[in-house]
PDB file of C-alpha atoms in Angstrom:
ATOM      1  CA  MET A   1      39.323 103.633  83.916  1.00 65.00           C
ATOM      2  CA  LYS A   2      36.583 101.605  82.282  1.00 81.00           C
ATOM      3  CA  VAL A   3      36.708  97.886  82.981  1.00 92.00           C
ATOM      4  CA  VAL A   4      34.774  95.586  80.641  1.00 94.00           C
ATOM      5  CA  LYS A   5      34.032  91.869  80.596  1.00 96.00           C
ATOM      6  CA  LYS A   6      35.799  89.942  77.819  1.00 96.00           C
ATOM      7  CA  LEU A   7      35.756  86.297  76.843  1.00 97.00           C
ATOM      8  CA  LEU A   8      39.058  84.607  77.634  1.00 96.00           C
ATOM      9  CA  SER A   9      38.840  83.004  74.199  1.00 95.00           C
ATOM     10  CA  ASP A  10      39.049  86.503  72.688  1.00 96.00           C
ATOM     11  CA  LEU A  11      42.296  87.312  74.507  1.00 97.00           C
ATOM     12  CA  ARG A  12      45.692  86.367  73.187  1.00 95.00           C
ATOM     13  CA  ARG A  13      49.058  85.897  74.835  1.00 94.00           C
ATOM     14  CA  PRO A  14      51.772  88.363  73.781  1.00 93.00           C
ATOM     15  CA  GLU A  15      54.422  87.088  71.406  1.00 89.00           C
ATOM     16  CA  ARG A  16      56.955  87.439  74.239  1.00 87.00           C
ATOM     17  CA  ASN A  17      56.423  87.940  77.953  1.00 85.00           C
ATOM     18  CA  VAL A  18      59.144  89.391  80.154  1.00 81.00           C
ATOM     19  CA  ARG A  19      57.760  87.686  83.268  1.00 83.00           C
ATOM     20  CA  MET A  20      58.010  83.926  83.720  1.00 85.00           C
ATOM     21  CA  HIS A  21      55.384  82.450  86.028  1.00 87.00           C
ATOM     22  CA  THR A  22      56.477  79.555  88.229  1.00 88.00           C
ATOM     23  CA  ASP A  23      54.171  76.727  89.275  1.00 89.00           C
ATOM     24  CA  LYS A  24      54.319  78.070  92.847  1.00 89.00           C
ATOM     25  CA  GLN A  25      53.244  81.547  91.734  1.00 89.00           C
ATOM     26  CA  LEU A  26      50.375  80.186  89.641  1.00 91.00           C
ATOM     27  CA  LYS A  27      49.278  78.077  92.620  1.00 92.00           C
ATOM     28  CA  GLU A  28      49.186  81.232  94.778  1.00 92.00           C
ATOM     29  CA  PHE A  29      47.329  83.110  92.012  1.00 92.00           C
ATOM     30  CA  ARG A  30      44.730  80.351  92.126  1.00 94.00           C
ATOM     31  CA  ARG A  31      44.431  80.532  95.920  1.00 93.00           C
ATOM     32  CA  SER A  32      43.933  84.291  95.654  1.00 94.00           C
ATOM     33  CA  VAL A  33      41.189  83.987  93.025  1.00 95.00           C
ATOM     34  CA  GLU A  34      39.476  81.264  95.046  1.00 95.00           C
ATOM     35  CA  MET A  35      39.580  83.433  98.145  1.00 94.00           C
ATOM     36  CA  PHE A  36      38.814  86.886  96.730  1.00 95.00           C
ATOM     37  CA  GLY A  37      37.789  86.496  93.089  1.00 94.00           C
ATOM     38  CA  GLN A  38      39.424  88.571  90.335  1.00 95.00           C
ATOM     39  CA  ILE A  39      40.583  91.711  92.144  1.00 93.00           C
ATOM     40  CA  ARG A  40      42.393  93.469  89.281  1.00 94.00           C
ATOM     41  CA  PRO A  41      41.712  93.602  85.553  1.00 96.00           C
ATOM     42  CA  ILE A  42      43.804  92.093  82.783  1.00 97.00           C
ATOM     43  CA  VAL A  43      45.217  94.909  80.645  1.00 97.00           C
ATOM     44  CA  VAL A  44      44.823  94.359  76.888  1.00 96.00           C
ATOM     45  CA  ASP A  45      45.194  96.358  73.693  1.00 95.00           C
ATOM     46  CA  GLU A  46      42.460  96.952  71.116  1.00 94.00           C
ATOM     47  CA  VAL A  47      42.820  93.496  69.571  1.00 94.00           C
ATOM     48  CA  GLY A  48      42.896  91.627  72.893  1.00 95.00           C
ATOM     49  CA  THR A  49      46.660  91.072  73.237  1.00 96.00           C
ATOM     50  CA  ILE A  50      47.549  90.909  76.933  1.00 96.00           C
ATOM     51  CA  LEU A  51      49.886  93.681  78.071  1.00 96.00           C
ATOM     52  CA  ALA A  52      49.667  93.035  81.821  1.00 95.00           C
ATOM     53  CA  GLY A  53      48.129  90.146  83.732  1.00 94.00           C
ATOM     54  CA  ASN A  54      49.410  87.052  81.938  1.00 94.00           C
ATOM     55  CA  GLY A  55      49.654  85.076  85.184  1.00 93.00           C
ATOM     56  CA  LEU A  56      46.078  85.950  86.072  1.00 95.00           C
ATOM     57  CA  TYR A  57      44.957  84.982  82.563  1.00 95.00           C
ATOM     58  CA  GLU A  58      46.652  81.556  82.856  1.00 94.00           C
ATOM     59  CA  THR A  59      45.106  81.074  86.296  1.00 95.00           C
ATOM     60  CA  LEU A  60      41.581  81.889  85.137  1.00 96.00           C
ATOM     61  CA  LEU A  61      41.972  79.525  82.189  1.00 94.00           C
ATOM     62  CA  SER A  62      43.120  76.702  84.485  1.00 94.00           C
ATOM     63  CA  MET A  63      40.077  77.333  86.694  1.00 95.00           C
ATOM     64  CA  SER A  64      37.713  77.022  83.708  1.00 95.00           C
ATOM     65  CA  TYR A  65      36.655  80.660  83.756  1.00 96.00           C
ATOM     66  CA  THR A  66      35.174  81.806  80.450  1.00 96.00           C
ATOM     67  CA  GLU A  67      35.498  85.575  80.908  1.00 96.00           C
ATOM     68  CA  ALA A  68      37.501  88.136  82.828  1.00 97.00           C
ATOM     69  CA  ASP A  69      37.460  91.795  83.785  1.00 96.00           C
ATOM     70  CA  CYS A  70      39.692  93.662  81.334  1.00 97.00           C
ATOM     71  CA  TYR A  71      40.987  97.178  80.895  1.00 96.00           C
ATOM     72  CA  VAL A  72      41.449  98.045  77.217  1.00 95.00           C
ATOM     73  CA  VAL A  73      44.304 100.429  76.404  1.00 95.00           C
ATOM     74  CA  SER A  74      43.927 102.087  73.003  1.00 93.00           C
ATOM     75  CA  GLY A  75      46.190 104.084  70.719  1.00 93.00           C
ATOM     76  CA  LEU A  76      49.586 102.824  71.946  1.00 94.00           C
ATOM     77  CA  THR A  77      52.447 102.276  69.539  1.00 95.00           C
ATOM     78  CA  GLU A  78      54.255  98.930  69.566  1.00 94.00           C
ATOM     79  CA  ALA A  79      57.119 100.582  71.443  1.00 95.00           C
ATOM     80  CA  GLN A  80      54.730 101.981  74.069  1.00 96.00           C
ATOM     81  CA  LYS A  81      53.153  98.555  74.531  1.00 94.00           C
ATOM     82  CA  LYS A  82      56.574  97.042  75.184  1.00 94.00           C
ATOM     83  CA  LYS A  83      57.352  99.829  77.660  1.00 94.00           C
ATOM     84  CA  LEU A  84      54.054  99.228  79.454  1.00 94.00           C
ATOM     85  CA  MET A  85      54.840  95.516  79.765  1.00 92.00           C
ATOM     86  CA  LEU A  86      58.317  96.233  81.140  1.00 93.00           C
ATOM     87  CA  ALA A  87      57.085  98.945  83.517  1.00 93.00           C
ATOM     88  CA  ASP A  88      54.231  96.826  84.871  1.00 89.00           C
ATOM     89  CA  ASN A  89      56.646  94.089  85.908  1.00 83.00           C
ATOM     90  CA  ARG A  90      59.451  96.311  87.157  1.00 86.00           C
ATOM     91  CA  VAL A  91      57.676  99.112  89.046  1.00 85.00           C
ATOM     92  CA  PHE A  92      55.966  96.627  91.369  1.00 77.00           C
ATOM     93  CA  ASP A  93      59.352  95.066  92.211  1.00 78.00           C
ATOM     94  CA  LEU A  94      60.718  98.436  93.385  1.00 82.00           C
ATOM     95  CA  GLY A  95      58.392  98.596  96.381  1.00 81.00           C
ATOM     96  CA  VAL A  96      59.512  97.422  99.823  1.00 80.00           C
ATOM     97  CA  ASP A  97      57.488  96.019 102.704  1.00 78.00           C
ATOM     98  CA  ASP A  98      56.728  98.169 105.732  1.00 83.00           C
ATOM     99  CA  LEU A  99      57.747  95.525 108.259  1.00 81.00           C
ATOM    100  CA  ASP A 100      56.048  97.262 111.184  1.00 84.00           C
ATOM    101  CA  ALA A 101      52.741  97.322 109.309  1.00 87.00           C
ATOM    102  CA  LEU A 102      53.267  93.716 108.193  1.00 83.00           C
ATOM    103  CA  ASP A 103      53.895  92.616 111.790  1.00 83.00           C
ATOM    104  CA  ALA A 104      50.796  94.489 112.974  1.00 86.00           C
ATOM    105  CA  PHE A 105      48.589  92.889 110.307  1.00 88.00           C
ATOM    106  CA  VAL A 106      49.935  89.424 111.088  1.00 84.00           C
ATOM    107  CA  LEU A 107      49.385  89.910 114.815  1.00 84.00           C
ATOM    108  CA  GLU A 108      45.795  91.017 114.186  1.00 87.00           C
ATOM    109  CA  LEU A 109      45.230  87.931 112.002  1.00 86.00           C
ATOM    110  CA  LYS A 110      46.972  85.556 114.399  1.00 78.00           C
ATOM    111  CA  ASP A 111      44.234  82.905 114.313  1.00 80.00           C
ATOM    112  CA  ASP A 112      43.792  82.966 110.520  1.00 85.00           C
ATOM    113  CA  LEU A 113      47.042  83.198 108.551  1.00 87.00           C
ATOM    114  CA  ASP A 114      45.939  81.417 105.380  1.00 87.00           C
ATOM    115  CA  ILE A 115      47.057  84.213 103.035  1.00 88.00           C
ATOM    116  CA  PRO A 116      47.881  83.663  99.336  1.00 89.00           C
ATOM    117  CA  GLY A 117      51.534  84.399  98.601  1.00 87.00           C
ATOM    118  CA  PHE A 118      52.696  83.782 102.179  1.00 85.00           C
ATOM    119  CA  ASP A 119      54.035  80.703 103.961  1.00 84.00           C
ATOM    120  CA  GLU A 120      51.611  80.104 106.833  1.00 82.00           C
ATOM    121  CA  ASP A 121      54.254  78.399 109.010  1.00 79.00           C
ATOM    122  CA  LEU A 122      56.533  81.428 108.657  1.00 78.00           C
ATOM    123  CA  LEU A 123      53.712  83.797 109.624  1.00 80.00           C
ATOM    124  CA  GLN A 124      52.866  81.598 112.616  1.00 78.00           C
ATOM    125  CA  ALA A 125      56.503  81.836 113.727  1.00 76.00           C
ATOM    126  CA  MET A 126      56.298  85.642 113.514  1.00 69.00           C
ATOM    127  CA  VAL A 127      53.425  85.795 116.009  1.00 68.00           C
ATOM    128  CA  MET A 128      54.563  82.975 118.288  1.00 63.00           C
ATOM    129  CA  GLU A 129      54.658  83.835 121.986  1.00 51.00           C
ATOM    130  CA  ALA A 130      58.034  83.589 123.733  1.00 46.00           C
ATOM    131  CA  SER A 131      56.960  80.465 125.664  1.00 47.00           C
ATOM    132  CA  GLU A 132      55.765  78.776 122.455  1.00 53.00           C
ATOM    133  CA  ALA A 133      59.033  79.663 120.732  1.00 47.00           C
ATOM    134  CA  THR A 134      61.066  78.180 123.607  1.00 52.00           C
ATOM    135  CA  GLU A 135      59.069  74.946 123.434  1.00 54.00           C
ATOM    136  CA  ALA A 136      59.437  74.739 119.636  1.00 51.00           C
ATOM    137  CA  LEU A 137      63.191  75.293 119.871  1.00 49.00           C
ATOM    138  CA  SER A 138      63.563  72.657 122.586  1.00 56.00           C
ATOM    139  CA  GLU A 139      61.897  70.128 120.262  1.00 57.00           C
ATOM    140  CA  TYR A 140      63.981  71.111 117.228  1.00 56.00           C
ATOM    141  CA  GLY A 141      65.890  68.145 115.838  1.00 61.00           C
ATOM    142  CA  THR A 142      64.059  65.523 117.893  1.00 60.00           C
ATOM    143  CA  ILE A 143      62.357  62.554 116.281  1.00 62.00           C
ATOM    144  CA  ASP A 144      59.499  60.354 117.399  1.00 67.00           C
ATOM    145  CA  ALA A 145      60.001  56.874 118.846  1.00 70.00           C
ATOM    146  CA  ASP A 146      58.898  55.013 115.699  1.00 70.00           C
ATOM    147  CA  ARG A 147      61.362  56.925 113.515  1.00 65.00           C
ATOM    148  CA  ALA A 148      64.181  56.366 116.040  1.00 68.00           C
ATOM    149  CA  GLU A 149      63.475  52.612 116.053  1.00 72.00           C
ATOM    150  CA  GLU A 150      63.461  52.546 112.242  1.00 69.00           C
ATOM    151  CA  ILE A 151      66.865  54.282 112.104  1.00 67.00           C
ATOM    152  CA  LEU A 152      68.298  51.852 114.689  1.00 72.00           C
ATOM    153  CA  ASP A 153      66.972  48.820 112.774  1.00 71.00           C
ATOM    154  CA  ASN A 154      68.485  50.105 109.516  1.00 68.00           C
ATOM    155  CA  HIS A 155      71.831  50.689 111.218  1.00 68.00           C
ATOM    156  CA  GLN A 156      71.871  47.188 112.738  1.00 74.00           C
ATOM    157  CA  ARG A 157      70.897  45.628 109.398  1.00 73.00           C
ATOM    158  CA  GLN A 158      73.682  47.473 107.591  1.00 70.00           C
ATOM    159  CA  GLU A 159      76.208  46.499 110.250  1.00 74.00           C
ATOM    160  CA  ALA A 160      75.193  42.830 109.943  1.00 75.00           C
ATOM    161  CA  GLN A 161      75.587  42.957 106.158  1.00 70.00           C
ATOM    162  CA  GLU A 162      79.073  44.451 106.493  1.00 68.00           C
ATOM    163  CA  ASN A 163      80.095  41.768 109.002  1.00 72.00           C
ATOM    164  CA  THR A 164      78.772  39.014 106.725  1.00 71.00           C
ATOM    165  CA  ALA A 165      80.624  40.487 103.739  1.00 66.00           C
ATOM    166  CA  ALA A 166      83.877  40.665 105.717  1.00 65.00           C
ATOM    167  CA  ALA A 167      83.479  37.053 106.893  1.00 65.00           C
ATOM    168  CA  ASN A 168      82.909  35.898 103.310  1.00 64.00           C
ATOM    169  CA  ALA A 169      85.686  38.015 101.804  1.00 60.00           C
ATOM    170  CA  GLU A 170      87.332  36.356  98.837  1.00 54.00           C
ATOM    171  CA  GLU A 171      91.058  35.824  98.556  1.00 51.00           C
ATOM    172  CA  TYR A 172      93.070  37.089  95.614  1.00 48.00           C
ATOM    173  CA  VAL A 173      96.632  36.187  94.644  1.00 49.00           C
ATOM    174  CA  SER A 174      98.314  38.674  92.344  1.00 50.00           C
ATOM    175  CA  PRO A 175      99.923  37.045  89.265  1.00 52.00           C
ATOM    176  CA  ALA A 176     102.882  39.376  89.738  1.00 52.00           C
ATOM    177  CA  GLN A 177     103.689  37.841  93.061  1.00 49.00           C
ATOM    178  CA  THR A 178     106.123  34.948  93.038  1.00 48.00           C
ATOM    179  CA  SER A 179     105.816  31.672  94.837  1.00 51.00           C
ATOM    180  CA  THR A 180     108.985  32.541  96.771  1.00 53.00           C
ATOM    181  CA  GLN A 181     107.126  35.305  98.652  1.00 51.00           C
ATOM    182  CA  PRO A 182     105.649  34.400 102.024  1.00 51.00           C
ATOM    183  CA  GLN A 183     102.021  33.226 101.813  1.00 49.00           C
ATOM    184  CA  GLN A 184     100.699  36.172 103.884  1.00 49.00           C
ATOM    185  CA  GLU A 185     102.201  38.631 101.374  1.00 47.00           C
ATOM    186  CA  GLN A 186     100.773  36.804  98.336  1.00 52.00           C
ATOM    187  CA  THR A 187      97.169  36.820  99.537  1.00 57.00           C
ATOM    188  CA  ARG A 188      94.962  39.916  99.816  1.00 61.00           C
ATOM    189  CA  ARG A 189      91.337  39.920 100.933  1.00 64.00           C
ATOM    190  CA  PHE A 190      88.568  41.958  99.317  1.00 66.00           C
ATOM    191  CA  VAL A 191      84.802  42.350  99.184  1.00 66.00           C
ATOM    192  CA  LEU A 192      82.695  43.385  96.200  1.00 68.00           C
ATOM    193  CA  CYS A 193      80.917  46.729  96.438  1.00 66.00           C
ATOM    194  CA  PRO A 194      77.150  45.993  96.370  1.00 61.00           C
ATOM    195  CA  LYS A 195      76.520  49.120  94.278  1.00 57.00           C
ATOM    196  CA  CYS A 196      79.208  49.100  91.587  1.00 59.00           C
ATOM    197  CA  GLY A 197      80.753  45.627  91.837  1.00 62.00           C
ATOM    198  CA  GLU A 198      84.276  46.997  92.329  1.00 67.00           C
ATOM    199  CA  ARG A 199      86.692  45.222  94.650  1.00 66.00           C
ATOM    200  CA  ILE A 200      87.216  46.903  98.033  1.00 68.00           C
ATOM    201  CA  TRP A 201      90.531  45.755  99.443  1.00 65.00           C
ATOM    202  CA  LEU A 202      90.653  44.900 103.138  1.00 60.00           C
TER     203      LEU A 202
END
């Protein structure tokens, strides 16, 4: 396979791409390029239309690269180009991780788990010692003193507002009620909802 340098300005996006690249994926592409450089070529046809590597192309553009390593595929029919694009995206998805090998790699890299495509916190959890895990679990759901005080203050403020609203509740006499009814049956108390303005009957 002969890989050649091509100007990114000479490449063109395909009319349709079967793979959509999320912001998260493009961010990880960028981390990978920053860490390792371009490790695989962009596959293009004779006229520079990208057949495989659109995410890498977008990443290199965003990083102000002017050229990229490319593999030029010649002599394909339009149908074969479409098949190549479909196969490139699908065949990769059919692989599965060897979890034992993954665990071994992560354990060997325990002190440096900044790896593009992976959540570092999740990898740290995978290699956490039993004592560290017990400590982390014991702290799960706890909050610091400042946050606890803030929650308590908010609760007390809300409670005070509700008490003030109840003390200042307005009285409403329904027009349908007659003057012959006892006074306590004619009068109903309500407060106005601070969000929508609707009456909340007490």
